mmCIF file with all atom_site columns, C-alpha atoms in Angstrom:
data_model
loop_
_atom_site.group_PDB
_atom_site.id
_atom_site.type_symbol
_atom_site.label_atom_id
_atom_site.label_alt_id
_atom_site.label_comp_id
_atom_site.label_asym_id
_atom_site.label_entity_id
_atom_site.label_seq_id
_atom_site.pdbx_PDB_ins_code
_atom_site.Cartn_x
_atom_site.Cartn_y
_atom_site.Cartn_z
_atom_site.occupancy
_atom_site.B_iso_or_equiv
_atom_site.pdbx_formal_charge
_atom_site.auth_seq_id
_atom_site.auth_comp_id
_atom_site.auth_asym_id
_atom_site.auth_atom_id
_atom_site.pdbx_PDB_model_num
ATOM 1   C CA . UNK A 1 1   ? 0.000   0.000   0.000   1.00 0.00 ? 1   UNK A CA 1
ATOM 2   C CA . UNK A 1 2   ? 1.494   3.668   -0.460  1.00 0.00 ? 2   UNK A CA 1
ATOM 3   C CA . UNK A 1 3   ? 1.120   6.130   2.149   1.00 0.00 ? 3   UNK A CA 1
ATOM 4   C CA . UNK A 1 4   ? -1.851  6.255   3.460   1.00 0.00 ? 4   UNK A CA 1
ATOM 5   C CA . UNK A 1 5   ? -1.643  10.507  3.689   1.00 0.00 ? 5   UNK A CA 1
ATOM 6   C CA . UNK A 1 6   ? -1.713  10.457  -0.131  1.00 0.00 ? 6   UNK A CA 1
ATOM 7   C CA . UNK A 1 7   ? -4.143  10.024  -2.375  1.00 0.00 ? 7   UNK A CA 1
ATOM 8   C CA . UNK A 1 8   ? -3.614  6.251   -3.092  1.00 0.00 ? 8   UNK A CA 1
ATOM 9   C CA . UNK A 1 9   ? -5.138  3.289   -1.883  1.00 0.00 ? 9   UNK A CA 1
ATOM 10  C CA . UNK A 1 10  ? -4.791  0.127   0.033   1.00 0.00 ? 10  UNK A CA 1
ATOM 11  C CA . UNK A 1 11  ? -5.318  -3.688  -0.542  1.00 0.00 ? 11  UNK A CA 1
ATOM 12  C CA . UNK A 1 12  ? -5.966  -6.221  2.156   1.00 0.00 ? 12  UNK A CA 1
ATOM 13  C CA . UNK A 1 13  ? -6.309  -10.320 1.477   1.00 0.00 ? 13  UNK A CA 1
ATOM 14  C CA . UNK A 1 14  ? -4.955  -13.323 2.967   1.00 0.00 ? 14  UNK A CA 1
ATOM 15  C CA . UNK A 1 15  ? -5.608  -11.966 6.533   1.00 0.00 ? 15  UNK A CA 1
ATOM 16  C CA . UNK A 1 16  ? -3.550  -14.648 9.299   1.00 0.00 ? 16  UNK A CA 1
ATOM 17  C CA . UNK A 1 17  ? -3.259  -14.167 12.815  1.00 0.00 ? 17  UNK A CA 1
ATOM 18  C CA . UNK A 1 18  ? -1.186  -17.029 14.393  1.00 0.00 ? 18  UNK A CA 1
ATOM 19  C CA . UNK A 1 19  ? 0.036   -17.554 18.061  1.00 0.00 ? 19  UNK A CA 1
ATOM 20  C CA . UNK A 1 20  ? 1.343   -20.106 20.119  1.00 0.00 ? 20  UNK A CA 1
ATOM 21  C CA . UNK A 1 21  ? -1.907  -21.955 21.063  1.00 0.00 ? 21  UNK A CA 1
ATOM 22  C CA . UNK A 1 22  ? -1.626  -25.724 20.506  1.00 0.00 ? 22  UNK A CA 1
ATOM 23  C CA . UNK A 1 23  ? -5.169  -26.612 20.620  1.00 0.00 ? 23  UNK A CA 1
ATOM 24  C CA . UNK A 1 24  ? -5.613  -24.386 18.031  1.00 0.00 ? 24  UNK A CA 1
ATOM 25  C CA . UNK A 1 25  ? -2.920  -25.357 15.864  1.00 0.00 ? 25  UNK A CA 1
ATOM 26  C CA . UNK A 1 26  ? -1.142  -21.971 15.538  1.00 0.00 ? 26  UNK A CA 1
ATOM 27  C CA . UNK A 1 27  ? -3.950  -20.426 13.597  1.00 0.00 ? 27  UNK A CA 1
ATOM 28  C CA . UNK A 1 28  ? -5.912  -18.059 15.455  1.00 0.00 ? 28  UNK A CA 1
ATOM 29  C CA . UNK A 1 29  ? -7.926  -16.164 12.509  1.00 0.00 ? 29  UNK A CA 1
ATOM 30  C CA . UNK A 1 30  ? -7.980  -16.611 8.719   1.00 0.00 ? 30  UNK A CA 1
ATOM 31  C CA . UNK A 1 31  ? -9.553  -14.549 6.074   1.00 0.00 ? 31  UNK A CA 1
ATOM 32  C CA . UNK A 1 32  ? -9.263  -14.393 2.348   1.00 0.00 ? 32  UNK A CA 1
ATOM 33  C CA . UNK A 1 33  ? -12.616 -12.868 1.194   1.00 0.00 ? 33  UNK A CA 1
ATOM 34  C CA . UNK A 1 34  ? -12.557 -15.782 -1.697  1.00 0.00 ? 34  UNK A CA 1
ATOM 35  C CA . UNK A 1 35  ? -16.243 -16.313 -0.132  1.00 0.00 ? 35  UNK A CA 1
ATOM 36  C CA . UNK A 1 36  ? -17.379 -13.543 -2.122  1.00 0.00 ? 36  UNK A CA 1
ATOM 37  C CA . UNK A 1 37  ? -16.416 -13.925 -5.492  1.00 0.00 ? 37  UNK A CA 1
ATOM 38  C CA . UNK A 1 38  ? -20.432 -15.315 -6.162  1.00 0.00 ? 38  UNK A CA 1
ATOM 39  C CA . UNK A 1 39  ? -21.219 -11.989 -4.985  1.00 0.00 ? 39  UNK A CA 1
ATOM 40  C CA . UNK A 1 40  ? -19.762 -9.809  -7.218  1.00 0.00 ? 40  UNK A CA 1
ATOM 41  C CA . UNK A 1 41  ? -21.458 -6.946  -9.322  1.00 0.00 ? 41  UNK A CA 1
ATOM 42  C CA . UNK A 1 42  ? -21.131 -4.479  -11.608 1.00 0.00 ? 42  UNK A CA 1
ATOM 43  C CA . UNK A 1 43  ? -18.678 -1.155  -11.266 1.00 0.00 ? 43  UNK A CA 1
ATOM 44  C CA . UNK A 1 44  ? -21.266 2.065   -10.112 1.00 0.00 ? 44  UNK A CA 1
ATOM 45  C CA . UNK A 1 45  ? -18.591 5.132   -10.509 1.00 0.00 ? 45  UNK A CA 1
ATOM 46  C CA . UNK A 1 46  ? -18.615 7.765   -13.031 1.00 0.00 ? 46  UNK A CA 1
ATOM 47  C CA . UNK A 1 47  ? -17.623 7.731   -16.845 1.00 0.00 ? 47  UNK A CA 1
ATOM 48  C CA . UNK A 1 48  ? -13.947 8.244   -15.502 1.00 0.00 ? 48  UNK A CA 1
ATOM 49  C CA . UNK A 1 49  ? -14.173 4.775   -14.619 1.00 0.00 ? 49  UNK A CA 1
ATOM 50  C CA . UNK A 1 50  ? -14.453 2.674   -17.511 1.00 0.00 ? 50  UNK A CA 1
ATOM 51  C CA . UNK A 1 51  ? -14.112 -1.282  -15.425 1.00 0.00 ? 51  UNK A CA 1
ATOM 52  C CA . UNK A 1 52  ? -16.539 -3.753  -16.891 1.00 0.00 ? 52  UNK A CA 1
ATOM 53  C CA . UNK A 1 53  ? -17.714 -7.519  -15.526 1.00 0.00 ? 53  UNK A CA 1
ATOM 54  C CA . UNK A 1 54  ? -18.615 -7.848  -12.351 1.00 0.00 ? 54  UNK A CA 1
ATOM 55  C CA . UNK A 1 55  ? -15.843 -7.145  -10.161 1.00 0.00 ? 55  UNK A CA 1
ATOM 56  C CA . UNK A 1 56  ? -16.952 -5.728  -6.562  1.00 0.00 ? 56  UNK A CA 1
ATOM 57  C CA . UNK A 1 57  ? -19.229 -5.888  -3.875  1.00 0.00 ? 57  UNK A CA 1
ATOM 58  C CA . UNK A 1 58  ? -20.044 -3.715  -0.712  1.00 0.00 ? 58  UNK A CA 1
ATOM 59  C CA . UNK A 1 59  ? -20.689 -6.450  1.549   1.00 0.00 ? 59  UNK A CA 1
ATOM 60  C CA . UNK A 1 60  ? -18.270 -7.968  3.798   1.00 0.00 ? 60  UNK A CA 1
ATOM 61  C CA . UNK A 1 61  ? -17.233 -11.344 4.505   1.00 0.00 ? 61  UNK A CA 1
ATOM 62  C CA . UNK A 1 62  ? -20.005 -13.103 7.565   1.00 0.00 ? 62  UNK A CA 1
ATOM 63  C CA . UNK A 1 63  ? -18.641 -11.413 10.854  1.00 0.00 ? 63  UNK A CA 1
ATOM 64  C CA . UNK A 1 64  ? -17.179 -8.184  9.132   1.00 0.00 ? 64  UNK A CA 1
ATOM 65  C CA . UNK A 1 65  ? -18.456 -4.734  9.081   1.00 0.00 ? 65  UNK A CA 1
ATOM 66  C CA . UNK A 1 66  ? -17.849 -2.216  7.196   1.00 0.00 ? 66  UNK A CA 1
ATOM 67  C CA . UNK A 1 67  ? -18.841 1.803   7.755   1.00 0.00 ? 67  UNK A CA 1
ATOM 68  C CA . UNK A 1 68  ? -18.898 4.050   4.651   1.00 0.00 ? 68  UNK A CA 1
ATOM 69  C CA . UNK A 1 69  ? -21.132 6.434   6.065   1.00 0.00 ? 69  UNK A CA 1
ATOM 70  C CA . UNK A 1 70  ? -19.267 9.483   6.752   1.00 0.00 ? 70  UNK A CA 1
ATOM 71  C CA . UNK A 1 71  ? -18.832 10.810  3.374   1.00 0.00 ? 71  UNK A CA 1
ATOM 72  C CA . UNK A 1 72  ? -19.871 9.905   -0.867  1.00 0.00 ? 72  UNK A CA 1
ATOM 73  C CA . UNK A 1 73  ? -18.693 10.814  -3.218  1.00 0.00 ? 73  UNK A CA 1
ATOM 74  C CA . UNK A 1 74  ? -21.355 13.369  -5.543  1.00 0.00 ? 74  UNK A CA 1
ATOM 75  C CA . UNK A 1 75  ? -21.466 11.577  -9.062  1.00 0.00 ? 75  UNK A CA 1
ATOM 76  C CA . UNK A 1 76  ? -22.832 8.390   -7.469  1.00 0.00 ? 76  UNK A CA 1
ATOM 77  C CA . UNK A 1 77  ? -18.892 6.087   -7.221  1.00 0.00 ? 77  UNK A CA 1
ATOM 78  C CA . UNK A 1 78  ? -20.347 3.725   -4.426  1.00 0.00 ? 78  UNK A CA 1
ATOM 79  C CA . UNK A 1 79  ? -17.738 1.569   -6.053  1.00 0.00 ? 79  UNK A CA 1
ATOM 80  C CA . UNK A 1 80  ? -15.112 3.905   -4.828  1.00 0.00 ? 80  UNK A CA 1
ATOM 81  C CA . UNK A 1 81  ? -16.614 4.828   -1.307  1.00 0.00 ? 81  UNK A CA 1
ATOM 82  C CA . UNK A 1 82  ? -15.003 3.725   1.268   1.00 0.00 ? 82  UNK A CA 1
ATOM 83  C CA . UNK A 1 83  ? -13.813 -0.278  1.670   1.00 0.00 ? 83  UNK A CA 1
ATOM 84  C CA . UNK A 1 84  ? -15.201 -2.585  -1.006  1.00 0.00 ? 84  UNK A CA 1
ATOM 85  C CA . UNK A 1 85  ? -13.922 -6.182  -1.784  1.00 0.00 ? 85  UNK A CA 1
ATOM 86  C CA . UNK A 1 86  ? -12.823 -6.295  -5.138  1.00 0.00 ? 86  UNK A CA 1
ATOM 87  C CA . UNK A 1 87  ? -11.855 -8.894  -8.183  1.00 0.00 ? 87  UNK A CA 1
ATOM 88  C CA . UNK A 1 88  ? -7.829  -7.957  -7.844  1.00 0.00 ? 88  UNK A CA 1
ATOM 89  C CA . UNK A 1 89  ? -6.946  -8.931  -11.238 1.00 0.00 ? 89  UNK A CA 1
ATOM 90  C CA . UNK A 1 90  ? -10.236 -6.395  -12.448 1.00 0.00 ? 90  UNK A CA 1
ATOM 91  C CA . UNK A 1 91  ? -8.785  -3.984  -10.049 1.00 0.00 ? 91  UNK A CA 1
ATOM 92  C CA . UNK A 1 92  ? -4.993  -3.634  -11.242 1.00 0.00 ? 92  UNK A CA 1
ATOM 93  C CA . UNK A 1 93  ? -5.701  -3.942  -14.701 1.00 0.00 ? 93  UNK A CA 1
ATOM 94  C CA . UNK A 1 94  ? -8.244  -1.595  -15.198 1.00 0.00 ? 94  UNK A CA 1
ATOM 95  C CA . UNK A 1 95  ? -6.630  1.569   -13.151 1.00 0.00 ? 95  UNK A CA 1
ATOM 96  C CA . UNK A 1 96  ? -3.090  1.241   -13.576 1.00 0.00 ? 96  UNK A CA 1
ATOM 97  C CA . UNK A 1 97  ? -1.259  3.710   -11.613 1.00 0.00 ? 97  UNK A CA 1
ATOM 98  C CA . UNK A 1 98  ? 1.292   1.005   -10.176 1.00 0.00 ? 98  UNK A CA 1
ATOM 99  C CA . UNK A 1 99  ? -1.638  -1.156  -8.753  1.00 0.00 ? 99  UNK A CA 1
ATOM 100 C CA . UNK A 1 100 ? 0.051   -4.345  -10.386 1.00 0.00 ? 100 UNK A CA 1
ATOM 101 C CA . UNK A 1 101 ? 2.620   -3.232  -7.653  1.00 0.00 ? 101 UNK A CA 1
ATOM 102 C CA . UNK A 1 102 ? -0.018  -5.125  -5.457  1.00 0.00 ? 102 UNK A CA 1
ATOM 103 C CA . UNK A 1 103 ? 1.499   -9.174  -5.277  1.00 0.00 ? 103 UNK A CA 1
ATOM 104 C CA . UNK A 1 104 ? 0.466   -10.769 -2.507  1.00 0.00 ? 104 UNK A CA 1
ATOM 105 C CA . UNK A 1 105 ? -3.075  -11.186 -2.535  1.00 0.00 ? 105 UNK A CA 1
ATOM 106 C CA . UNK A 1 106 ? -5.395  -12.785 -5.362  1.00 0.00 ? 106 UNK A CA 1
ATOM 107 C CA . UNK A 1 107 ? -8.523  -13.529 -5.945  1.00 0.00 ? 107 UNK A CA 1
ATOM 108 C CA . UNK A 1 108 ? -11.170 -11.264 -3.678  1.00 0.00 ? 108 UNK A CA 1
ATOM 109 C CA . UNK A 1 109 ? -9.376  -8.451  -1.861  1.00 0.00 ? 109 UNK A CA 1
ATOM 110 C CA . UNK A 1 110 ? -10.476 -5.663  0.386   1.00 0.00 ? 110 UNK A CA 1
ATOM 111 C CA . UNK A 1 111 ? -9.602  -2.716  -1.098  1.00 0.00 ? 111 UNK A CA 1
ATOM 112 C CA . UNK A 1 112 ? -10.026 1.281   -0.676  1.00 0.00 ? 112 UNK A CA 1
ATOM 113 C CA . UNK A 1 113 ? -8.485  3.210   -3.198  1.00 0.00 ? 113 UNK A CA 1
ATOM 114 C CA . UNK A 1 114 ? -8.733  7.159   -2.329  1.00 0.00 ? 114 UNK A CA 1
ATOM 115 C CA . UNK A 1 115 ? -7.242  7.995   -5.653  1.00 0.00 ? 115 UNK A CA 1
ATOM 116 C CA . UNK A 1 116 ? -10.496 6.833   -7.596  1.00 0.00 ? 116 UNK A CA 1
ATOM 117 C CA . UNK A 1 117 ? -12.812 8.259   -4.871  1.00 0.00 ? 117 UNK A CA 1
ATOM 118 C CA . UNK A 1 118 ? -11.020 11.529  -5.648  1.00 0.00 ? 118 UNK A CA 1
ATOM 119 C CA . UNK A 1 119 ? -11.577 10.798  -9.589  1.00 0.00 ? 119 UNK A CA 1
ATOM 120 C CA . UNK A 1 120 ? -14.913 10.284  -8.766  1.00 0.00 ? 120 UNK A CA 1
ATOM 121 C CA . UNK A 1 121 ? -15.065 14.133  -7.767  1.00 0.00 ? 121 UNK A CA 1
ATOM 122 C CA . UNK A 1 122 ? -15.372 14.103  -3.902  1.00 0.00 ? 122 UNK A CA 1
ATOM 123 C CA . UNK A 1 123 ? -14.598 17.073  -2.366  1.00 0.00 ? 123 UNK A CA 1
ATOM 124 C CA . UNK A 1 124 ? -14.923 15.527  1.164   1.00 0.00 ? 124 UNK A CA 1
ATOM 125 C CA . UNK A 1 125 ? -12.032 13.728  2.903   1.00 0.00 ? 125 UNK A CA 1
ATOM 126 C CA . UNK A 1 126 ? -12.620 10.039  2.913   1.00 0.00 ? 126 UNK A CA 1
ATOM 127 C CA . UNK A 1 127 ? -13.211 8.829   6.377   1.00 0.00 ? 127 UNK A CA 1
ATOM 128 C CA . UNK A 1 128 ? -14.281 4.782   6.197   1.00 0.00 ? 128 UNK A CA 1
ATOM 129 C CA . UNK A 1 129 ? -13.418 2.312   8.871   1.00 0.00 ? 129 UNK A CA 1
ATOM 130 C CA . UNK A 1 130 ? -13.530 -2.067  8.279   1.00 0.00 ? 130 UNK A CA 1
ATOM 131 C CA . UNK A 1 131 ? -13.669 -3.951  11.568  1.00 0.00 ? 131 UNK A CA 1
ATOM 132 C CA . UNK A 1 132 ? -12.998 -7.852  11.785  1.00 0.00 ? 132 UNK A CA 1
ATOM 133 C CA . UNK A 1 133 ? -15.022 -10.158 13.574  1.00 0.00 ? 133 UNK A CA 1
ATOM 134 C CA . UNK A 1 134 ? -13.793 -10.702 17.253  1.00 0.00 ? 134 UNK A CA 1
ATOM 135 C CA . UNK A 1 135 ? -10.817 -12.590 17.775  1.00 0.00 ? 135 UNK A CA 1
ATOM 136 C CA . UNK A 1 136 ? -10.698 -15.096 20.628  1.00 0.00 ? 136 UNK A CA 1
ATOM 137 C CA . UNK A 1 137 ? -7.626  -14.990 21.821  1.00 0.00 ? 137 UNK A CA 1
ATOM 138 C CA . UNK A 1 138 ? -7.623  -16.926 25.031  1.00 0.00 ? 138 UNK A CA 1
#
C-alpha cells in the first residue's frame, strides 16, 4: 500500500493471525474474502471509470463490518466509497497507476483506493473504517 496521507489506496487479502496456542494449531484467525467472489457486481462510478464484468461488492465477509457512512462521493462512485472487496486482477488492470505493484493477494481483496474516490469528484475527505469479527484470543 502507499502512504496512506496520499491520495492512493490500500489492498488487504490473505488476513492470518497465528500464536502459540496448541489446541488451536497456531492459527488463530484466517480470512481471504474468496467467499465472495459469487457476490460480485457491476462497477457504479462515473464515466472516468471505464471497469466492466462484475468485479466488486459492498458487503463484507459473515462477521465483518464495514462503515462508509461518513462521506460519498457526488457523481454516485459507491464503487469507490469507502472499503469494497474487489476482483484484484479487475482492479490492477483496469486503473493502472502502479496497482500491479499489489502481489500478494489474489482472488477477492479488500480494497479502498482514495485515488479513484477523488476521480470520482469528492470534495470531502474520505473517512471509512472495516472492523474484523472478534478474535478469541484466550
Amino acid at each position: 500500500a502507499r502512504n496512506a496521507t496520499d491520495d492512493w489506496y490500500w489492498a488487504i487479502d490473505n488476513v492470518l493471525l497465528t500464536g502459540e496456542f496448541a489446541d488451536l494449531g497456531g492459527i488463530l484467525f484466517r480470512e481471504d474474502f474468496e467467499s465472495l467472489a459469487g457476490s460480485l457486481a457491476p462497477v457504479v462510478a462515473n464515466s472516468s471509470h471505464d471497469i466492466t464484468g462484475n468485479a466488486v461488492t459492498g458487503t463484507p465477509s459473515t462477521g465483518w463490518t464495514l462503515d462508509n457512512s461518513n462521506y460519498g462521493s457526488p457523481s454516485g462512485c459507491v464503487s469507490f466509497d469507502g472499503w469494497n472487496f474487489w476482483d484484484l486482477l479487475t482492479w490492477q488492470s483496469s486503473l493502472m497507476d502502479d496497482r500491479e505493484m499489489f502481489h500478494r493477494g489474489r482472488g477477492v481483496v479488500a480494497l479502498v483506493d482514495s485515488d479513484q474516490y477523488d476521480n470520482c469528484g469528492s470534495t470531502e475527505l474520505m473517512h471509512t473504517i472495516l472492523t474484523s469479527p472478534a478474535i478469541d484470543m484466550r
